[in-house]
PDB file of C-alpha atoms in Angstrom:
ATOM      1  CA  MET L   1     139.830  26.188 161.171  1.00 92.00           C
ATOM      2  CA  ASN L   2     139.793  26.112 157.398  1.00 97.00           C
ATOM      3  CA  PHE L   3     138.091  28.243 154.997  1.00 97.00           C
ATOM      4  CA  LEU L   4     135.104  25.720 154.565  1.00 97.00           C
ATOM      5  CA  GLU L   5     134.875  25.309 157.920  1.00 97.00           C
ATOM      6  CA  ILE L   6     134.752  28.984 158.442  1.00 97.00           C
ATOM      7  CA  ILE L   7     132.017  29.585 155.718  1.00 97.00           C
ATOM      8  CA  ASN L   8     129.841  26.558 157.720  1.00 97.00           C
ATOM      9  CA  LYS L   9     130.306  28.441 160.800  1.00 97.00           C
ATOM     10  CA  CYS L  10     128.980  31.297 158.986  1.00 97.00           C
ATOM     11  CA  LEU L  11     125.766  30.254 157.841  1.00 97.00           C
ATOM     12  CA  LEU L  12     124.860  28.370 161.196  1.00 96.00           C
ATOM     13  CA  GLU L  13     125.309  31.673 162.837  1.00 95.00           C
ATOM     14  CA  LEU L  14     122.813  32.553 159.724  1.00 94.00           C
ATOM     15  CA  ASN L  15     120.806  29.420 159.886  1.00 93.00           C
ATOM     16  CA  TYR L  16     121.192  28.702 156.426  1.00 95.00           C
ATOM     17  CA  ARG L  17     121.871  24.978 155.280  1.00 95.00           C
ATOM     18  CA  GLN L  18     125.494  23.899 155.573  1.00 96.00           C
ATOM     19  CA  VAL L  19     127.955  22.645 153.105  1.00 96.00           C
ATOM     20  CA  ASN L  20     130.184  19.535 152.708  1.00 96.00           C
ATOM     21  CA  SER L  21     132.563  21.433 149.078  1.00 95.00           C
ATOM     22  CA  LEU L  22     132.588  24.671 147.988  1.00 95.00           C
ATOM     23  CA  SER L  23     131.414  23.860 144.836  1.00 94.00           C
ATOM     24  CA  GLU L  24     127.375  23.480 146.676  1.00 95.00           C
ATOM     25  CA  LEU L  25     128.064  27.203 147.482  1.00 94.00           C
ATOM     26  CA  VAL L  26     125.728  28.411 144.222  1.00 93.00           C
ATOM     27  CA  LYS L  27     123.605  30.841 146.237  1.00 93.00           C
ATOM     28  CA  ASN L  28     124.012  35.069 145.605  1.00 93.00           C
ATOM     29  CA  ASP L  29     124.231  34.973 149.613  1.00 93.00           C
ATOM     30  CA  HIS L  30     127.052  32.100 149.268  1.00 95.00           C
ATOM     31  CA  GLN L  31     129.268  34.286 147.424  1.00 95.00           C
ATOM     32  CA  ARG L  32     129.146  37.295 149.550  1.00 96.00           C
ATOM     33  CA  ILE L  33     130.183  34.779 152.028  1.00 97.00           C
ATOM     34  CA  LYS L  34     133.356  34.157 150.573  1.00 97.00           C
ATOM     35  CA  THR L  35     133.994  37.096 149.466  1.00 97.00           C
ATOM     36  CA  ILE L  36     133.078  39.205 153.057  1.00 97.00           C
ATOM     37  CA  ILE L  37     135.185  36.790 154.586  1.00 98.00           C
ATOM     38  CA  ASN L  38     138.260  37.202 153.097  1.00 97.00           C
ATOM     39  CA  ILE L  39     137.782  41.218 153.283  1.00 97.00           C
ATOM     40  CA  VAL L  40     137.322  41.165 157.230  1.00 97.00           C
ATOM     41  CA  ASN L  41     140.266  38.762 156.838  1.00 97.00           C
ATOM     42  CA  GLN L  42     142.721  41.130 155.104  1.00 97.00           C
ATOM     43  CA  ASP L  43     140.609  44.119 156.983  1.00 96.00           C
ATOM     44  CA  ILE L  44     142.105  42.581 160.195  1.00 96.00           C
ATOM     45  CA  CYS L  45     145.731  41.435 159.214  1.00 95.00           C
ATOM     46  CA  SER L  46     146.417  45.284 157.427  1.00 93.00           C
ATOM     47  CA  ALA L  47     144.714  47.140 160.936  1.00 91.00           C
ATOM     48  CA  ILE L  48     147.671  46.687 163.275  1.00 90.00           C
ATOM     49  CA  ASN L  49     151.455  45.627 162.418  1.00 92.00           C
ATOM     50  CA  TRP L  50     150.965  42.484 164.146  1.00 94.00           C
ATOM     51  CA  ASN L  51     153.628  39.708 165.410  1.00 93.00           C
ATOM     52  CA  PHE L  52     152.153  37.302 163.251  1.00 94.00           C
ATOM     53  CA  LEU L  53     152.588  39.230 160.190  1.00 95.00           C
ATOM     54  CA  LEU L  54     156.500  39.245 160.659  1.00 95.00           C
ATOM     55  CA  ARG L  55     158.804  37.730 158.138  1.00 95.00           C
ATOM     56  CA  LYS L  56     162.860  37.622 157.377  1.00 95.00           C
ATOM     57  CA  SER L  57     164.010  37.482 153.731  1.00 94.00           C
ATOM     58  CA  THR L  58     168.104  37.393 153.244  1.00 94.00           C
ATOM     59  CA  ILE L  59     169.453  38.617 149.845  1.00 93.00           C
ATOM     60  CA  GLU L  60     172.857  38.803 148.452  1.00 95.00           C
ATOM     61  CA  ILE L  61     174.000  42.021 147.184  1.00 93.00           C
ATOM     62  CA  PRO L  62     176.716  41.811 144.669  1.00 94.00           C
ATOM     63  CA  LYS L  63     179.584  44.200 144.560  1.00 93.00           C
ATOM     64  CA  ASN L  64     178.649  47.247 142.751  1.00 90.00           C
ATOM     65  CA  ALA L  65     174.775  46.934 142.870  1.00 91.00           C
ATOM     66  CA  THR L  66     172.766  49.968 143.385  1.00 90.00           C
ATOM     67  CA  GLU L  67     169.587  48.142 143.213  1.00 91.00           C
ATOM     68  CA  MET L  68     167.842  44.773 143.386  1.00 91.00           C
ATOM     69  CA  ASP L  69     164.255  43.260 142.406  1.00 92.00           C
ATOM     70  CA  ASN L  70     162.429  43.622 145.625  1.00 92.00           C
ATOM     71  CA  PRO L  71     162.268  40.281 146.857  1.00 89.00           C
ATOM     72  CA  ILE L  72     159.612  40.175 149.378  1.00 91.00           C
ATOM     73  CA  TYR L  73     155.614  40.509 149.327  1.00 93.00           C
ATOM     74  CA  GLY L  74     154.710  43.448 152.569  1.00 94.00           C
ATOM     75  CA  ARG L  75     155.917  46.225 154.264  1.00 94.00           C
ATOM     76  CA  ILE L  76     159.734  46.385 155.776  1.00 94.00           C
ATOM     77  CA  LEU L  77     160.043  46.935 159.694  1.00 94.00           C
ATOM     78  CA  TYR L  78     163.983  46.520 159.395  1.00 95.00           C
ATOM     79  CA  PHE L  79     166.866  46.675 156.515  1.00 94.00           C
ATOM     80  CA  LEU L  80     169.825  45.065 157.855  1.00 95.00           C
ATOM     81  CA  VAL L  81     173.223  45.065 155.602  1.00 94.00           C
ATOM     82  CA  ASP L  82     175.966  43.266 156.672  1.00 93.00           C
ATOM     83  CA  GLY L  83     174.724  43.775 160.641  1.00 90.00           C
ATOM     84  CA  LYS L  84     174.229  47.254 160.491  1.00 93.00           C
ATOM     85  CA  LYS L  85     170.711  48.977 160.030  1.00 94.00           C
ATOM     86  CA  TYR L  86     169.872  51.204 157.409  1.00 93.00           C
ATOM     87  CA  SER L  87     167.295  53.798 157.244  1.00 93.00           C
ATOM     88  CA  TYR L  88     164.344  54.368 154.937  1.00 92.00           C
ATOM     89  CA  GLU L  89     165.577  57.288 152.845  1.00 91.00           C
ATOM     90  CA  SER L  90     162.094  58.870 150.594  1.00 89.00           C
ATOM     91  CA  ASP L  91     164.463  60.744 148.429  1.00 87.00           C
ATOM     92  CA  VAL L  92     164.887  58.484 145.717  1.00 89.00           C
ATOM     93  CA  GLU L  93     166.822  61.158 143.321  1.00 88.00           C
ATOM     94  CA  SER L  94     169.946  60.512 145.282  1.00 86.00           C
ATOM     95  CA  PHE L  95     169.908  57.006 144.854  1.00 86.00           C
ATOM     96  CA  LEU L  96     169.316  57.260 141.243  1.00 85.00           C
ATOM     97  CA  THR L  97     171.822  59.901 140.762  1.00 86.00           C
ATOM     98  CA  GLY L  98     174.927  58.253 143.091  1.00 82.00           C
ATOM     99  CA  GLU L  99     174.438  60.433 145.808  1.00 82.00           C
ATOM    100  CA  ALA L 100     173.018  58.194 148.653  1.00 81.00           C
ATOM    101  CA  LYS L 101     173.765  58.608 152.081  1.00 83.00           C
ATOM    102  CA  ASP L 102     175.345  55.818 153.515  1.00 86.00           C
ATOM    103  CA  CYS L 103     173.367  53.250 155.675  1.00 89.00           C
ATOM    104  CA  ALA L 104     170.488  54.464 153.891  1.00 92.00           C
ATOM    105  CA  TYR L 105     167.729  52.631 151.007  1.00 92.00           C
ATOM    106  CA  SER L 106     165.268  53.669 149.176  1.00 93.00           C
ATOM    107  CA  PHE L 107     162.150  52.433 146.740  1.00 91.00           C
ATOM    108  CA  TYR L 108     161.412  52.834 143.313  1.00 90.00           C
ATOM    109  CA  ALA L 109     159.187  50.867 140.824  1.00 89.00           C
ATOM    110  CA  ASP L 110     159.376  47.732 143.008  1.00 90.00           C
ATOM    111  CA  LYS L 111     163.495  48.084 143.194  1.00 91.00           C
ATOM    112  CA  LEU L 112     164.945  47.884 146.150  1.00 93.00           C
ATOM    113  CA  LEU L 113     168.053  51.366 146.344  1.00 92.00           C
ATOM    114  CA  PHE L 114     171.280  51.691 147.356  1.00 90.00           C
ATOM    115  CA  GLY L 115     174.491  53.128 147.844  1.00 89.00           C
ATOM    116  CA  LYS L 116     177.348  51.019 146.130  1.00 88.00           C
ATOM    117  CA  SER L 117     179.947  49.136 147.226  1.00 89.00           C
ATOM    118  CA  ASP L 118     183.115  47.452 145.909  1.00 90.00           C
ATOM    119  CA  ILE L 119     182.390  44.632 148.437  1.00 94.00           C
ATOM    120  CA  PRO L 120     179.446  42.084 148.154  1.00 95.00           C
ATOM    121  CA  ARG L 121     177.174  42.415 150.918  1.00 94.00           C
ATOM    122  CA  THR L 122     174.413  40.067 152.889  1.00 95.00           C
ATOM    123  CA  ALA L 123     170.868  41.932 153.436  1.00 94.00           C
ATOM    124  CA  GLU L 124     168.275  40.643 156.297  1.00 95.00           C
ATOM    125  CA  ILE L 125     164.597  41.984 155.389  1.00 95.00           C
ATOM    126  CA  ILE L 126     162.278  42.271 158.474  1.00 95.00           C
ATOM    127  CA  TYR L 127     158.840  42.839 157.139  1.00 95.00           C
ATOM    128  CA  TYR L 128     155.661  42.687 157.588  1.00 96.00           C
ATOM    129  CA  THR L 129     153.721  40.179 155.016  1.00 96.00           C
ATOM    130  CA  LYS L 130     150.366  41.586 152.866  1.00 96.00           C
ATOM    131  CA  ASN L 131     149.626  37.518 152.518  1.00 97.00           C
ATOM    132  CA  CYS L 132     146.479  36.686 154.804  1.00 97.00           C
ATOM    133  CA  ALA L 133     146.118  33.311 154.222  1.00 98.00           C
ATOM    134  CA  VAL L 134     147.672  29.783 153.960  1.00 97.00           C
ATOM    135  CA  ASP L 135     147.354  26.355 151.758  1.00 96.00           C
ATOM    136  CA  LYS L 136     147.213  23.415 152.997  1.00 95.00           C
ATOM    137  CA  ASP L 137     150.926  22.720 152.284  1.00 96.00           C
ATOM    138  CA  GLY L 138     152.134  25.769 154.151  1.00 94.00           C
ATOM    139  CA  ASN L 139     152.936  28.383 151.392  1.00 96.00           C
ATOM    140  CA  GLU L 140     151.515  31.731 152.081  1.00 97.00           C
ATOM    141  CA  LYS L 141     148.930  33.623 149.694  1.00 97.00           C
ATOM    142  CA  ALA L 142     146.930  37.087 149.668  1.00 96.00           C
ATOM    143  CA  GLU L 143     143.373  35.385 149.938  1.00 97.00           C
ATOM    144  CA  MET L 144     141.909  32.059 151.186  1.00 97.00           C
ATOM    145  CA  THR L 145     140.202  30.536 147.836  1.00 97.00           C
ATOM    146  CA  GLU L 146     140.474  26.627 148.385  1.00 97.00           C
ATOM    147  CA  ALA L 147     138.370  24.400 150.788  1.00 97.00           C
ATOM    148  CA  THR L 148     141.342  23.858 152.909  1.00 97.00           C
ATOM    149  CA  ASP L 149     143.133  27.263 152.899  1.00 98.00           C
ATOM    150  CA  CYS L 150     143.348  28.995 156.639  1.00 97.00           C
ATOM    151  CA  SER L 151     143.979  32.139 157.782  1.00 97.00           C
ATOM    152  CA  ILE L 152     146.979  33.730 159.049  1.00 97.00           C
ATOM    153  CA  ILE L 153     145.008  34.795 161.801  1.00 96.00           C
ATOM    154  CA  PRO L 154     146.371  32.562 164.654  1.00 94.00           C
ATOM    155  CA  MET L 155     143.416  30.082 166.434  1.00 92.00           C
ATOM    156  CA  PRO L 156     141.281  30.393 167.804  1.00 91.00           C
ATOM    157  CA  PHE L 157     141.242  33.856 167.282  1.00 95.00           C
ATOM    158  CA  ASP L 158     140.339  33.480 163.388  1.00 95.00           C
ATOM    159  CA  GLN L 159     136.776  31.359 164.041  1.00 96.00           C
ATOM    160  CA  GLN L 160     135.441  34.045 165.988  1.00 96.00           C
ATOM    161  CA  LEU L 161     136.658  37.053 164.378  1.00 97.00           C
ATOM    162  CA  LEU L 162     136.213  35.655 160.418  1.00 97.00           C
ATOM    163  CA  THR L 163     132.618  33.700 161.847  1.00 97.00           C
ATOM    164  CA  TYR L 164     131.297  37.060 163.243  1.00 97.00           C
ATOM    165  CA  GLY L 165     132.672  39.783 161.207  1.00 96.00           C
ATOM    166  CA  THR L 166     131.470  38.121 157.868  1.00 96.00           C
ATOM    167  CA  CYS L 167     127.683  37.679 160.010  1.00 96.00           C
ATOM    168  CA  LEU L 168     128.223  41.691 160.676  1.00 95.00           C
ATOM    169  CA  ARG L 169     128.945  42.734 157.669  1.00 95.00           C
ATOM    170  CA  LEU L 170     126.258  40.089 155.780  1.00 94.00           C
ATOM    171  CA  LYS L 171     123.390  41.310 157.183  1.00 91.00           C
ATOM    172  CA  ALA L 172     124.655  45.142 158.232  1.00 87.00           C
ATOM    173  CA  ASN L 173     121.716  46.177 160.225  1.00 88.00           C
ATOM    174  CA  PRO L 174     121.798  47.126 163.571  1.00 88.00           C
ATOM    175  CA  SER L 175     118.319  46.494 164.370  1.00 88.00           C
ATOM    176  CA  TYR L 176     118.975  42.566 163.464  1.00 89.00           C
ATOM    177  CA  ILE L 177     117.917  40.039 166.502  1.00 90.00           C
ATOM    178  CA  ARG L 178     121.788  38.792 166.465  1.00 92.00           C
ATOM    179  CA  PHE L 179     123.690  42.249 165.700  1.00 93.00           C
ATOM    180  CA  SER L 180     124.647  43.384 168.951  1.00 94.00           C
ATOM    181  CA  TYR L 181     125.493  39.485 169.829  1.00 95.00           C
ATOM    182  CA  TRP L 182     127.933  39.263 166.982  1.00 95.00           C
ATOM    183  CA  MET L 183     129.508  42.197 167.499  1.00 95.00           C
ATOM    184  CA  GLY L 184     130.341  41.830 170.779  1.00 95.00           C
ATOM    185  CA  MET L 185     131.574  38.510 170.279  1.00 95.00           C
ATOM    186  CA  TYR L 186     134.233  40.074 167.592  1.00 95.00           C
ATOM    187  CA  LYS L 187     135.173  42.817 169.631  1.00 94.00           C
ATOM    188  CA  GLU L 188     135.932  40.370 172.235  1.00 94.00           C
ATOM    189  CA  ALA L 189     137.928  38.122 169.952  1.00 94.00           C
ATOM    190  CA  LEU L 190     139.945  41.053 168.476  1.00 94.00           C
ATOM    191  CA  ALA L 191     140.563  42.389 171.941  1.00 92.00           C
ATOM    192  CA  ASN L 192     142.058  38.978 173.175  1.00 92.00           C
ATOM    193  CA  LEU L 193     144.191  38.564 170.146  1.00 93.00           C
ATOM    194  CA  LYS L 194     145.503  41.688 170.564  1.00 90.00           C
ATOM    195  CA  SER L 195     146.395  41.193 174.445  1.00 86.00           C
ATOM    196  CA  THR L 196     148.120  38.152 173.614  1.00 84.00           C
ATOM    197  CA  SER L 197     149.833  38.769 170.021  1.00 73.00           C
ATOM    198  CA  SER L 198     153.265  39.915 171.818  1.00 62.00           C
ATOM    199  CA  ILE L 199     155.480  38.346 174.338  1.00 54.00           C
ATOM    200  CA  ASN L 200     156.138  41.623 176.039  1.00 53.00           C
ATOM    201  CA  SER L 201     154.281  43.079 178.571  1.00 44.00           C
ATOM    202  CA  GLN L 202     154.616  46.480 177.962  1.00 48.00           C
ATOM    203  CA  ASP L 203     152.733  46.160 174.466  1.00 51.00           C
ATOM    204  CA  ALA L 204     149.934  45.045 176.425  1.00 45.00           C
ATOM    205  CA  PRO L 205     146.534  46.971 175.228  1.00 44.00           C
ATOM    206  CA  PHE L 206     144.756  49.297 178.064  1.00 41.00           C
ATOM    207  CA  VAL L 207     141.484  50.964 177.628  1.00 38.00           C
ATOM    208  CA  ARG L 208     141.625  55.358 177.800  1.00 39.00           C
ATOM    209  CA  ILE L 209     138.220  56.584 179.280  1.00 34.00           C
ATOM    210  CA  PHE L 210     137.461  60.474 178.053  1.00 35.00           C
ATOM    211  CA  ARG L 211     135.460  62.309 180.391  1.00 36.00           C
ATOM    212  CA  GLN L 212     132.816  64.364 178.228  1.00 31.00           C
TER     213      GLN L 212
END
């Protein structure tokens, strides 16, 4: 569902009049709903290393290069250079002084650091994107701002999570008549998203019961 449709779902749950465009959202609660939808969307996307956030970027490293601009917006999972897996090292000094370990990389001032090589190299970076939305043309972006923008959370979970999560935060009162219902629907959608986010059966979520 796009941004405007999610907003109207929230308005419906809150017994507010629905709108035909973002320009009609002029009340304080309207602005809060728009803001909270993006907060909930970002919170969910950043909570877990979801498979739907995985992306790949390829960069060409010139010979003798020891640093390059970081081309990704996200958190690196794998850094592979010519098929070899590089490990992350927090010791930036060793890279700056030319004493870096083989098959290692680091990060400093939005630069990727690695050891020198006298031949060009190709690096493949597998990472979790920090983008949480996508526009109508499929371009990823940090948050939803246009009516036709969509969450990066896969359907059909986006509607339930963003609608009920937003209503919960907007009211933020457990005694509110629909609060328990919203909470139950939100938790159900989150559990279902977790259960379907991996094709590996061993990654399926489980319930742990503690005895008091």
